[in-house]
Each structure stands twice: as C-alpha cells, then as structure tokens.
Coordinates of C-alpha atoms and ligand atoms in Angstrom, one line a residue:
X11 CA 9.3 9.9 -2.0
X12 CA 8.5 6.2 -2.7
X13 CA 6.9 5.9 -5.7
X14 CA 3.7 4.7 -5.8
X15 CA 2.2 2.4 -8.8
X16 CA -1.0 3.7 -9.8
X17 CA -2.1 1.2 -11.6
X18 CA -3.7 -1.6 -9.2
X19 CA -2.1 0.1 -6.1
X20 CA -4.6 2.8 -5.6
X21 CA -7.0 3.3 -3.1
X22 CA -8.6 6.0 -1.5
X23 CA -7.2 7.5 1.6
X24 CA -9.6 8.9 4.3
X25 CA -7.7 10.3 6.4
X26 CA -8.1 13.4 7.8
X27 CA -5.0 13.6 10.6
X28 CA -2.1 12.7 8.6
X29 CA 0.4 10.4 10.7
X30 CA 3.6 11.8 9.9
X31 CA 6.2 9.7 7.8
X32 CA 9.1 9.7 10.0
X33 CA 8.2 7.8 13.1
X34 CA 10.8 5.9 14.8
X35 CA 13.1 7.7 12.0
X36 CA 13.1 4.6 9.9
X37 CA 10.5 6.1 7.0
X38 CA 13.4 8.7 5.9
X39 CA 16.1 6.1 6.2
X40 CA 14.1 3.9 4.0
X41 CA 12.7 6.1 1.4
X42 CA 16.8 7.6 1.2
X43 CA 18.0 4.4 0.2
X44 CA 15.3 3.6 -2.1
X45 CA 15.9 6.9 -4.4
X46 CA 19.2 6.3 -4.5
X47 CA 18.9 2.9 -6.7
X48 CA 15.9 3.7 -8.4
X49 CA 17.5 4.7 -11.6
X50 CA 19.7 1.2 -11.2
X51 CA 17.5 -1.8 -10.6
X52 CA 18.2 -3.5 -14.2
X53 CA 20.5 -2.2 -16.4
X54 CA 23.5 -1.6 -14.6
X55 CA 25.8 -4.6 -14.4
X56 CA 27.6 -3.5 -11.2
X57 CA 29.6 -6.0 -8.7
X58 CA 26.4 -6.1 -6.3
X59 CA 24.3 -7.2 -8.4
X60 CA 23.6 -10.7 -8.1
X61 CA 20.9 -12.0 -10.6
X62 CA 18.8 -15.5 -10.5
X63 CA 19.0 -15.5 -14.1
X64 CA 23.2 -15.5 -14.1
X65 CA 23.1 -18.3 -11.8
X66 CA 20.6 -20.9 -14.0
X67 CA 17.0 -19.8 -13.4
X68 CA 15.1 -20.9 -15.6
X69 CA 12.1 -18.8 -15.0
X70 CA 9.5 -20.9 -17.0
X71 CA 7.6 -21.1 -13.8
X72 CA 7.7 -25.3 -14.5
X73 CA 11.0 -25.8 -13.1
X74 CA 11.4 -25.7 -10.0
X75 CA 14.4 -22.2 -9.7
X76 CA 14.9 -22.9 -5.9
X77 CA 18.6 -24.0 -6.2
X78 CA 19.3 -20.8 -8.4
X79 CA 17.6 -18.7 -5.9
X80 CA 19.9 -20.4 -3.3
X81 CA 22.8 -20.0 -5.0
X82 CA 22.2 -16.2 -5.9
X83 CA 21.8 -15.7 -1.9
X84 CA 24.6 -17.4 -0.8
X85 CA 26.6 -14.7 -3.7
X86 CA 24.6 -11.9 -2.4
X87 CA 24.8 -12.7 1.4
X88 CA 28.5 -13.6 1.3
X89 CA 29.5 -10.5 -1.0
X90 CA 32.8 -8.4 1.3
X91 CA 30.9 -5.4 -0.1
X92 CA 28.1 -3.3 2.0
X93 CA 25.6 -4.0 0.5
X94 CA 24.3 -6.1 -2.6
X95 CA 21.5 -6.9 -5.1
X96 CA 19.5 -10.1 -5.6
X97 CA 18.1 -9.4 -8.3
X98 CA 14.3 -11.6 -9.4
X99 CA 14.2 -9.8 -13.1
X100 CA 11.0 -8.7 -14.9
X101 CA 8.4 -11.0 -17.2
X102 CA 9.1 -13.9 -16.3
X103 CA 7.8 -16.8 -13.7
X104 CA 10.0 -18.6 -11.0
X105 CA 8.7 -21.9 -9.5
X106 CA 10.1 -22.2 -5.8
X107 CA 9.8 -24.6 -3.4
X108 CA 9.6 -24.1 0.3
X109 CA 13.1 -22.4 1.1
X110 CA 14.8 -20.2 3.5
X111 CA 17.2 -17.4 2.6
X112 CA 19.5 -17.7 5.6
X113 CA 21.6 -14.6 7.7
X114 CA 23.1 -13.0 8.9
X115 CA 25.0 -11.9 5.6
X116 CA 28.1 -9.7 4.5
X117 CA 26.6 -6.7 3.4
X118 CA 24.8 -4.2 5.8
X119 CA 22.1 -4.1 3.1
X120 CA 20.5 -6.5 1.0
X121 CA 18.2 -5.0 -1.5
X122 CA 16.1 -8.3 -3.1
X123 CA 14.2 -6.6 -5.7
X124 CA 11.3 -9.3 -6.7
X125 CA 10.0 -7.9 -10.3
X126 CA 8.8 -11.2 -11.9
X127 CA 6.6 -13.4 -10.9
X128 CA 7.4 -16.1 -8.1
X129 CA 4.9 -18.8 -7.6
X130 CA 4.8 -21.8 -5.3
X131 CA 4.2 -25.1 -5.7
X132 CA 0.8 -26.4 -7.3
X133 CA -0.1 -29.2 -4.6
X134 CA 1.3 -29.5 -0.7
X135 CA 2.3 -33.0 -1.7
X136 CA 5.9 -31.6 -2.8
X137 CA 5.6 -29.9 0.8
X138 CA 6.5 -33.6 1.6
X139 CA 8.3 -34.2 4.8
X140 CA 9.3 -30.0 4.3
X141 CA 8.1 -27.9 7.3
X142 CA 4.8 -26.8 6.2
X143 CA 4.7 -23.9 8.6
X144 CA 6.3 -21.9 5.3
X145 CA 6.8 -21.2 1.7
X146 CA 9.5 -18.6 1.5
X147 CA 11.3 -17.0 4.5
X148 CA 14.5 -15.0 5.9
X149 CA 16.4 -15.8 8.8
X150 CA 18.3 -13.2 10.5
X151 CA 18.8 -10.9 7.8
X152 CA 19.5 -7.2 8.8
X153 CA 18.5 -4.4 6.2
X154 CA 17.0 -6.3 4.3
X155 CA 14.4 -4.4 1.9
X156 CA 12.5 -7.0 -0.2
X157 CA 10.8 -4.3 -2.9
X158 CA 10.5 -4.6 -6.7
X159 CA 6.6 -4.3 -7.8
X160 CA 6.7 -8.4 -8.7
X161 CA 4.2 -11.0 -7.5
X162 CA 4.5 -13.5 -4.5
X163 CA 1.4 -16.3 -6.0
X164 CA 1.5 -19.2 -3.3
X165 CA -1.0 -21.1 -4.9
X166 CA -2.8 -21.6 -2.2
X167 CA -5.7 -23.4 -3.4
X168 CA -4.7 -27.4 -3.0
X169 CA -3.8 -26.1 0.8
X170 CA -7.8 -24.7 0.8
X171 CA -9.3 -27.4 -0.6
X172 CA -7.9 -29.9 2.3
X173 CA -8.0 -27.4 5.2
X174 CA -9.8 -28.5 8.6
X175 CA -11.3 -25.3 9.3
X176 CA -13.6 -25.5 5.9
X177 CA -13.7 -29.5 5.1
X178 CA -13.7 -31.0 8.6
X179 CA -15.3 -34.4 7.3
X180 CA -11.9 -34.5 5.2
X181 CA -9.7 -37.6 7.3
X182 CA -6.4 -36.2 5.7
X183 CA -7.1 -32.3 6.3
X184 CA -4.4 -30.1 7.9
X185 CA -4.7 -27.1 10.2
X186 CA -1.4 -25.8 9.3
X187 CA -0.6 -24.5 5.9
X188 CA 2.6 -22.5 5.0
X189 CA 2.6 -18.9 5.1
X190 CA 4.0 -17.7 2.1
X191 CA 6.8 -15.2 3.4
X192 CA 8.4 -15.1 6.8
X193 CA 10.4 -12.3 7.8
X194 CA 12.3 -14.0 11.2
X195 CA 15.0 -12.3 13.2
X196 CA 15.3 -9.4 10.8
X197 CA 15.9 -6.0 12.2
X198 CA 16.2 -2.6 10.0
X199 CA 14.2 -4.0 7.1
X200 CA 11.3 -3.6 5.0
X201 CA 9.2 -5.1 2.2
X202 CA 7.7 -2.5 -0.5
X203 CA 5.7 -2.3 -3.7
X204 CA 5.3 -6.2 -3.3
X205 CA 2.1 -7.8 -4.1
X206 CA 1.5 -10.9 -2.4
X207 CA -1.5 -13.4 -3.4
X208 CA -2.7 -16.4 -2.7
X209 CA -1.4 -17.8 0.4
X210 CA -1.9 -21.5 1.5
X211 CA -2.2 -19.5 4.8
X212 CA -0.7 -16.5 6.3
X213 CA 0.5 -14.0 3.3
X214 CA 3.2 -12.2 5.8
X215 CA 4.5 -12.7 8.9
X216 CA 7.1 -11.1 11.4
X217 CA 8.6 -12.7 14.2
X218 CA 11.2 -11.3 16.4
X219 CA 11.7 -8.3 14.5
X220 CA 13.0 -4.6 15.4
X221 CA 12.3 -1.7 12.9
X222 CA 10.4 -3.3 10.1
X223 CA 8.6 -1.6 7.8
X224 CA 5.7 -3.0 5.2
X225 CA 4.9 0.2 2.8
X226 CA 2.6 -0.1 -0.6
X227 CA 1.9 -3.4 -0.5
X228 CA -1.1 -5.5 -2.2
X229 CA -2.4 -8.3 -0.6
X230 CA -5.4 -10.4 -1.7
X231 CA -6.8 -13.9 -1.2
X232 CA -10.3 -15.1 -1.9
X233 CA -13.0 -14.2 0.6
X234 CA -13.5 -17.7 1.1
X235 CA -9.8 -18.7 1.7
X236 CA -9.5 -20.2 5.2
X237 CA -6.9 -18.2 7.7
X238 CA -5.3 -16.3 5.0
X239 CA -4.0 -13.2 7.4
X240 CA -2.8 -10.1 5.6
X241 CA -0.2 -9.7 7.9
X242 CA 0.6 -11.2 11.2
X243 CA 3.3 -9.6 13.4
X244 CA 4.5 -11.6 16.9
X245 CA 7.8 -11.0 19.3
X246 CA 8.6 -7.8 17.2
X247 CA 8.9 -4.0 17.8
X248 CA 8.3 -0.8 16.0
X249 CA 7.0 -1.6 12.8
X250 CA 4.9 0.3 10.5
X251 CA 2.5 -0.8 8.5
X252 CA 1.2 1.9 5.8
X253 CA -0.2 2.6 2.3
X254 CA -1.4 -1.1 2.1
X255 CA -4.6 -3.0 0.9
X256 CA -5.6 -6.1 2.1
X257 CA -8.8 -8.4 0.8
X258 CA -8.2 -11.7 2.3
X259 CA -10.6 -14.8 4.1
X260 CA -9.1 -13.8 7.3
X261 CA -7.9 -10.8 9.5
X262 CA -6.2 -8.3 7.3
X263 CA -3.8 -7.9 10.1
X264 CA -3.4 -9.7 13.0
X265 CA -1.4 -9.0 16.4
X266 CA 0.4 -11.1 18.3
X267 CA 2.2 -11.4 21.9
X268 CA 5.1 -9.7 22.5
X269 CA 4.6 -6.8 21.0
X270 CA 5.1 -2.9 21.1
X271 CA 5.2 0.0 18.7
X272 CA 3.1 -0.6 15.8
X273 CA 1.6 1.8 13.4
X274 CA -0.6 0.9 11.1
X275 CA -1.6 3.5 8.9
X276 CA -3.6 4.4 5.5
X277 CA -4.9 0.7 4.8
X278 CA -7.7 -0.5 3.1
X279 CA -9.1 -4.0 4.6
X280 CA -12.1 -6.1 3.2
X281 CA -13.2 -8.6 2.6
X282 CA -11.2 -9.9 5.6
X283 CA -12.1 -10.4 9.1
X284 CA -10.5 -6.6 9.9
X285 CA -7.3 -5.6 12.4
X286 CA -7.0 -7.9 15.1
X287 CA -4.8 -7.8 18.5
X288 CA -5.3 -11.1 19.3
X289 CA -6.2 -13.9 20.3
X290 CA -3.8 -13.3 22.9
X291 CA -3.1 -15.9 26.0
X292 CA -4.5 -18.6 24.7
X293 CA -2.6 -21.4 26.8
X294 CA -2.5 -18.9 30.1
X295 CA 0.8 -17.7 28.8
X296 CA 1.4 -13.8 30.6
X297 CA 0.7 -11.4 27.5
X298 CA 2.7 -7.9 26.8
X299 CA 1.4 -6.2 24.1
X300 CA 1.7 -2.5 23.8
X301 CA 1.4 0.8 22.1
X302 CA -0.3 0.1 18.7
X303 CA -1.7 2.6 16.7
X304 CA -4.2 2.0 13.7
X305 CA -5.3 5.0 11.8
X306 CA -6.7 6.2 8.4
X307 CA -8.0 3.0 7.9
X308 CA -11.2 1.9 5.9
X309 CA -12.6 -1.5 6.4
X310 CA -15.2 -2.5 3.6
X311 CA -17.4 -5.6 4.2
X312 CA -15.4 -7.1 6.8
X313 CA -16.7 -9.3 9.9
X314 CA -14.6 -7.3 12.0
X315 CA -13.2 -3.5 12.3
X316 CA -11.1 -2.5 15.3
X317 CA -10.8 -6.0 17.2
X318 CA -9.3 -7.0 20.5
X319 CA -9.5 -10.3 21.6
X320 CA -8.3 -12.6 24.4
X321 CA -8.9 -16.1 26.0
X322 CA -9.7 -15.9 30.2
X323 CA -7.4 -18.2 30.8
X324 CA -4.5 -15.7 30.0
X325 CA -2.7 -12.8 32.2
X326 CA -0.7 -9.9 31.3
X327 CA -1.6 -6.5 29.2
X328 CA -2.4 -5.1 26.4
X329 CA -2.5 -1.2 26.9
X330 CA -2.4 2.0 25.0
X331 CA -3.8 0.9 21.9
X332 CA -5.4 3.9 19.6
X333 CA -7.6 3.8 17.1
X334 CA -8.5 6.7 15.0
X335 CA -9.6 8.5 12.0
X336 CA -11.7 5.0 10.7
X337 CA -14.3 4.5 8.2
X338 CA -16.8 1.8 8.2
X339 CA -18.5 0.3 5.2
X340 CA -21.1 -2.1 6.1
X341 CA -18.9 -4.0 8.7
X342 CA -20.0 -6.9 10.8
X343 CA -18.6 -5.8 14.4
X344 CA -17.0 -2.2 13.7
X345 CA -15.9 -1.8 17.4
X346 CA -15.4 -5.0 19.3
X347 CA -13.3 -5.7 22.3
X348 CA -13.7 -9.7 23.4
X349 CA -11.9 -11.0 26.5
X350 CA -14.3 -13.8 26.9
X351 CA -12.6 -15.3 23.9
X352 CA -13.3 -18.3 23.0
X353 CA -12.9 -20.9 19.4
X354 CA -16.1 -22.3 20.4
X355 CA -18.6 -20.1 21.4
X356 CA -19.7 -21.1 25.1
X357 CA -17.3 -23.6 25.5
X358 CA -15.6 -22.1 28.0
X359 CA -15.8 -21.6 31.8
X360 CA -15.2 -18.2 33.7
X361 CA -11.9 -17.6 34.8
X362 CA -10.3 -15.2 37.6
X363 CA -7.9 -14.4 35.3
X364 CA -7.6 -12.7 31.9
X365 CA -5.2 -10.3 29.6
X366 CA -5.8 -6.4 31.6
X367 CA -6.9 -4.5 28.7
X368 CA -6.5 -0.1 29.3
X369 CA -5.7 2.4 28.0
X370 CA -7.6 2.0 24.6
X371 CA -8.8 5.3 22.4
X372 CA -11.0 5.1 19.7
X373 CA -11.8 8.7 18.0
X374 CA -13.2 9.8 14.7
X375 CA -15.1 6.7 13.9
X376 CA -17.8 6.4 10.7
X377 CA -19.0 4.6 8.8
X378 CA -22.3 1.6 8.7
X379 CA -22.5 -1.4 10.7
X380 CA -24.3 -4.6 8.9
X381 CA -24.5 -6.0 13.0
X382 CA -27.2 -4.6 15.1
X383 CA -23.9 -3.8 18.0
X384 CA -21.8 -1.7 16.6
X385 CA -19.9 -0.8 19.3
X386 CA -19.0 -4.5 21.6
X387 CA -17.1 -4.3 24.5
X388 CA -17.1 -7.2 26.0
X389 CA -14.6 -7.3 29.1
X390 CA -14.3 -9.8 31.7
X391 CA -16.0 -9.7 34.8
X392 CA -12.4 -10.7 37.2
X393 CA -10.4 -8.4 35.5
X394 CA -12.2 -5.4 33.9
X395 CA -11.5 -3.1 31.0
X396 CA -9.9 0.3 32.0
X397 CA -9.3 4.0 30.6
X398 CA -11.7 3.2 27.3
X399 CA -11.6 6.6 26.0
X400 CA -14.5 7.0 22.7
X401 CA -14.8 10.3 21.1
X402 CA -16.6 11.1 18.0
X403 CA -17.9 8.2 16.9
X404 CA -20.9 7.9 14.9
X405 CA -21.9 4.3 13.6
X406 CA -25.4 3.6 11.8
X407 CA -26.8 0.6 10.4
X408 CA -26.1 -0.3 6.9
X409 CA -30.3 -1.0 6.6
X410 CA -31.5 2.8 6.6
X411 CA -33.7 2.7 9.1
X412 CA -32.7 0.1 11.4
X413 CA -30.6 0.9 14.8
X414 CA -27.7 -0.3 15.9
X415 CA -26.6 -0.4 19.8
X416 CA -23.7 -0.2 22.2
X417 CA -23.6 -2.8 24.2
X418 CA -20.9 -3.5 26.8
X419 CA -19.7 -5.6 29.6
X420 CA -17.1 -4.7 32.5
X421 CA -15.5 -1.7 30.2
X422 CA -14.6 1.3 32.4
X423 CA -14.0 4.5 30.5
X424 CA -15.2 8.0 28.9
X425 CA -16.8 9.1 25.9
X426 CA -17.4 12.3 24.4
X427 CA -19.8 12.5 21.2
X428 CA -20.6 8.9 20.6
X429 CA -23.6 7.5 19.0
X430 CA -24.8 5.0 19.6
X431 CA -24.3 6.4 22.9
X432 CA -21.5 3.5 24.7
X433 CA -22.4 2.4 27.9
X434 CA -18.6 2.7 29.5
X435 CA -19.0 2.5 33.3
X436 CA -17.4 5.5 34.9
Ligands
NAG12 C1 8.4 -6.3 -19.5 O1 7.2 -6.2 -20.2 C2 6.7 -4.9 -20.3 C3 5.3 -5.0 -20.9 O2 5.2 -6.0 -21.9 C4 7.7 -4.2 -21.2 O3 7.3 -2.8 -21.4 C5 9.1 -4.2 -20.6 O4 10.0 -3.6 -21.4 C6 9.5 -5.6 -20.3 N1 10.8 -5.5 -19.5 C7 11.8 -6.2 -19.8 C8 13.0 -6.0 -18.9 O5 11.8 -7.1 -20.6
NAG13 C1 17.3 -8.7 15.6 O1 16.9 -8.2 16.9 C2 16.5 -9.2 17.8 C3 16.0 -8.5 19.1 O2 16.8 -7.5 19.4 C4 17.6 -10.2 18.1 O3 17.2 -11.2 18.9 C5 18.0 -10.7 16.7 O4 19.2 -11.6 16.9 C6 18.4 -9.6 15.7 N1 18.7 -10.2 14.4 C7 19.9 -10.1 13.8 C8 20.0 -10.8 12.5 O5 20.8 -9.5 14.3
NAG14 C1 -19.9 -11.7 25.7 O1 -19.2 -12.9 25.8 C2 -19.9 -14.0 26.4 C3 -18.9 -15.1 26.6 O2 -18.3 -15.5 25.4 C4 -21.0 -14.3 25.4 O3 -21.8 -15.4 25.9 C5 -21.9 -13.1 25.1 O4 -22.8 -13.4 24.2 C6 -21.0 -11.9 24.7 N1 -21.9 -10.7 24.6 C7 -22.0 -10.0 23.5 C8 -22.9 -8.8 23.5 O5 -21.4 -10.3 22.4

C-alpha cells in the first residue's frame, strides 16, 4: 500500500464500516504504479526523469524558478516515452509565479513528484495583469499523479489582508484570489502525500475531471483566512477523496454542479466551515449533482458538518447523497440541509422553484453540537425535500446539560433511532 508519513500526517480514524479501497477500480491502479517507483524517486538518473534543478532552478526561494519549471514540463510533457518524471527535488525552496503546466502530453503518465518546498509569490501585486483566478494549475493532463511529500505554501496572507469578505471598508479589496492548484481537464489522475498551505483562496480545485483521486493529503490555512476551501470539486466525476485532513477558514470541501460519484472518506475537517454540496443554482442555472458519499469523517470545531445548500432561484437535483459513520466534536450545525440559501440572510424572496433535494441518508452519527439545532433541515416550501432517510444518530450539546433540537421545514423522510428525535414528515 501507499505509504503513509507518520509524522504530521496522522490522524485518528473513526471509522467503524471501512469503505473499501478499490471503488471505481482506480485505488489499485494507483497504489500499483506508486510501488513500482518508490525505490526510484531520486537517485536513479534514468531518461524520464526530468529535474527542475538540470534545467536552472535555482531553488533559493528568491528567484522566481517559473521558467525552469516551464522548461522541465515542456521536456517531460513532450518526452516519445510512456511516461516521465518531473522531478521538484528535496530541501530546497522554489519561488513560482502564477503558471500553468499545459496538456495534453506525450507520455501516458506523468509522475511530478513535488519534494521541496514551492512557495508563491509574497504580494498579489506581481499577480499584475496575470489571471488571478490561480497560482499553479494543469490543463488537460491525463495520468497525471502529482505526489512527493513536499509543500505547496501560497502565501496567502497579502491576498487576506485586502479581501472584501473580511476588510469591506478597504476601496481596493478583491473577491477573487487565486487558488493555489487547479487540476483542469485531467482525467486518470491523482495528487498524494502533498501538503498544501496557505492559499490566497481555494487550496484545490477540480474542474472537468474523470477519475481523480486526492489520497493523504494535508491541508491547512488559518481559521481566520477568508474562503480558503480545502477542496473544491465542479463538472467532474468519480473522484475519491480519502486519508486527508483539512483545517482551513472555509469549507474543508466544497461541491459543486455537475457532479456525480464522489467519495469522500477517512477525513479530518476543523476548523473549517465542514463538507459542503453547494451553494448550488445560484443564478437559476438547472443543477445535476449526484451520488456523493461522505464517510468516516470527524469534524472538530467547525461551523458546519454534513451541509447541503442551495439558492431558490435554482432547478435541478441533487440526489442520493450518504452520509455515514460521522463524529461530531463541538460543531456549529452538525446536520444542516438549507435550500432557502441565501448570502444575505433574509434578503431574499420565496421562489416556486428550487434545486429537488432526495434521496439523502444520514446513519451512525455522534458526536456534540455547540448550536442548540443540531439536526436543520430546512427545505423549501415549492419543492420539498424527499426520501431523508436518518438512522442512528445521536447528537448532544457540547454544554452538558443543555438540549439541542431537530428542527425542520418541508423534509419528507424516515428515521429509525435518532435523537434528538427529527421531525421528517412522513
Ligand atoms: C534532506 O534533508 C534531510 C533532513 O535534513 C536529510 O536527511 C536528507 O538526506 C536530505 N535529502 C537530500 C536529498 O539532500
Ligand atoms: C477528460 O475528460 C473530459 C470529460 O470526459 C473531457 O472533456 C476532457 O477533454 C478530458 N481531458 C483530456 C486531457 O483528455
Ligand atoms: C430557514 O430558512 C429561512 C429562510 O432563509 C430562515 O428565515 C429560517 O430562519 C431558517 N430556519 C432555521 C431553523 O434555520
């Protein structure tokens, strides 16, 4: 199997129903292909490897290594062999500006092993005129397996400091910040043993990718940090996300439209805002989101656990969505389902429409709410929640003493063993 770094990567796993490792197949394929060059990341001076260093990094994290890290791509991508190295070596730092490691490539497989440290620019100003909607990303790149036990810093904190969302009264302050690693178009691929911190905004994003998977990776921003998502995944299918901790100022992992077959599994989340579907339909657009499945998952101190969210004004689905085998320490809103949605609370009007939200299980559920409703289900009064299935579930406040309620809205459903008891309408 993968090997696992013990040494900040551990975390206690809670789980009691073991997801098996080889959904969708891709798992096996993955963890084959990592053994085999294991013993070889380094040393070996073979034709597919293609190091930063050989092509003029200078890896004092002062200059700026981008045109190295360019160069070395265009070697690796190009290569007539099946599959190549890039190669980010050990104890040292790389300063890169924004770029974008272009596909589709040569090789079948791309392994970029990122073992130093890569860090980002100090202040958005060099962002200058650059689209800030990114740091570092990959364009339609197939098997491509990002892995290597380095460090992604974006250096996020000039981005904080003149963000909208926390300094409003600023005249200059953005709402968009770059995410720090986009995954875009990239099918069969994965990123592993990475830890990513630090983001101006979004630490990790997918968009418009098939078979991706994110194992054993560390992600952590300051509580404080505005919209720094763990992950966020949008137009993609089946993708795992496992073995994975996440402490950042906003949802851990976020779900987008246009979605179907995710796992999510063995994660550790808080502070953060929790794992979020949503907010979906926003601008009325018709929503298709679709078998997700979040298990083993232990939220610590987050606003949010299991969260579904949508804006009236949108149409479309999200259905058969599990959650299960969770563990709640001191969360805000363990359970919440909102498709009243809304940036502004109040602000706005009931709609006929709204997002049809069914088929949604929650079982084996524990754990301390710091909110006196632990279990929100707040559906929309035009088009209802269906098929809410609850099952042992038992939430308590973190105050010893104190109660916490169910309270919901429009949510259709059964429930078997759930305190405090839901109020599902039959
Ligand atoms: C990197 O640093 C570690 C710890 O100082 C050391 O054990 C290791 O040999 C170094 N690796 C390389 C390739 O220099
Ligand atoms: C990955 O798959 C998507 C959806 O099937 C496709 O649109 C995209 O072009 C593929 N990417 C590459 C690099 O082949
Ligand atoms: C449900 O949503 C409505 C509309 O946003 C809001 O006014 C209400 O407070 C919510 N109820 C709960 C229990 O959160």
């Amino acid at each position: 199997m993968l090997s696992i770094n013990t040494e900040d990567r551990s975390y206690t796993l809670i789980g009691r129903n073991k997801v098996s490792p080889d959904m969708f197949g891709v798992v096996l394929f993955i963890v084959a292909l990592g053994s085999s060059h294991a013993s070889c990341i380094f040393d070996c001076k073979d034709e597919d490897h293609f190091s930063v260093t050989d092509y003029g990094a200078k890896s004092d994290g002062q200059t700026d290594d981008s045109q190295a890290f360019l160069e070395t791509w265009d070697a690796a991508c190009t290569a007539p062999i099946p599959s190549s190295r890039f190669i980010v070596p050990p104890n040292k730092t790389y300063l890169l500006n924004p770029i974008i490691f272009q596909g589709p490539c040569q090789p079948t497989t791309i392994y970029f092993i990122i073992s130093g440290r890569i860090i980002g620019p100090e202040l958005p100003s060099e962002w200058n005129g650059k689209d800030a909607s990114g740091w570092l990303g990959f364009k339609d790149v197939n098997g491509l397996n990002v892995d290597g036990f380095g460090t992604v810093d974006g250096r996020g904190q000039g981005w904080w400091d003149q963000s909208c969302r926390y300094h409003p009264q600023l005249k200059q302050c953005t709402t968009l910040a770059p995410t720090a690693l986009k995954f875009m178009e990239c099918n069969d691929s994965s990123v592993s043993n990475l830890k990513l911190v630090n983001s101006a905004q979004t630490h990790l994003l997918l968009r418009g990718c098939d078979s991706f998977v994110v194992n054993n990776v560390v992600i952590e921003s300051p509580a404080n940090s505005p919209n720094t998502d763990g992950i966020h995944i949008h137009s993609s299918h089946n993708v795992i996300i496992t073995n994975s901790k996440f402490s950042t100022g906003d949802d851990c992992i976020s779900i987008g439209d246009r979605i179907s077959n995710i796992k999510i599994y063995n994660v550790v989340c808080g502070p953060g805002h929790g794992i979020s579907i949503g907010s979906l339909g926003r601008r009325g657009n018709y929503v298709q989101v679709e078998k997700i499945h979040v298990s083993d998952a232990f939220f610590k101190g987050t606003t949010n656990g299991a969260r579904i969210k949508t804006w009236q004004v949108g149409r479309g689905y999200v259905r058969d969505v599990t959650f299960e085998n969770l563990m709640f320490d001191s969360v805000q809103n363990p359970i919440i389902i909102d498709q009243n949605y809304c940036d502004v609370r109040n602000a706005c009007k009931e709609e006929e429409t709204g997002v049809e939200i069914s088929n949604v299980r929650y079982k084996e559920i524990y754990g301390t709410s710091s909110g006196d409703i632990a279990v929100n289900l707040n559906c929309s009064y035009s088009v209802p929640c269906y098929e809410i299935l609850m099952e042992s579930i038992e939430l308590v406040s973190t105050t010893p003493g104190e109660d916490v309620i169910a309270d919901c809205a429009n949510a259709y459903g059964q429930e078997f063993d759930v305190s405090p008891a839901s109020c599902l309408l039959n």
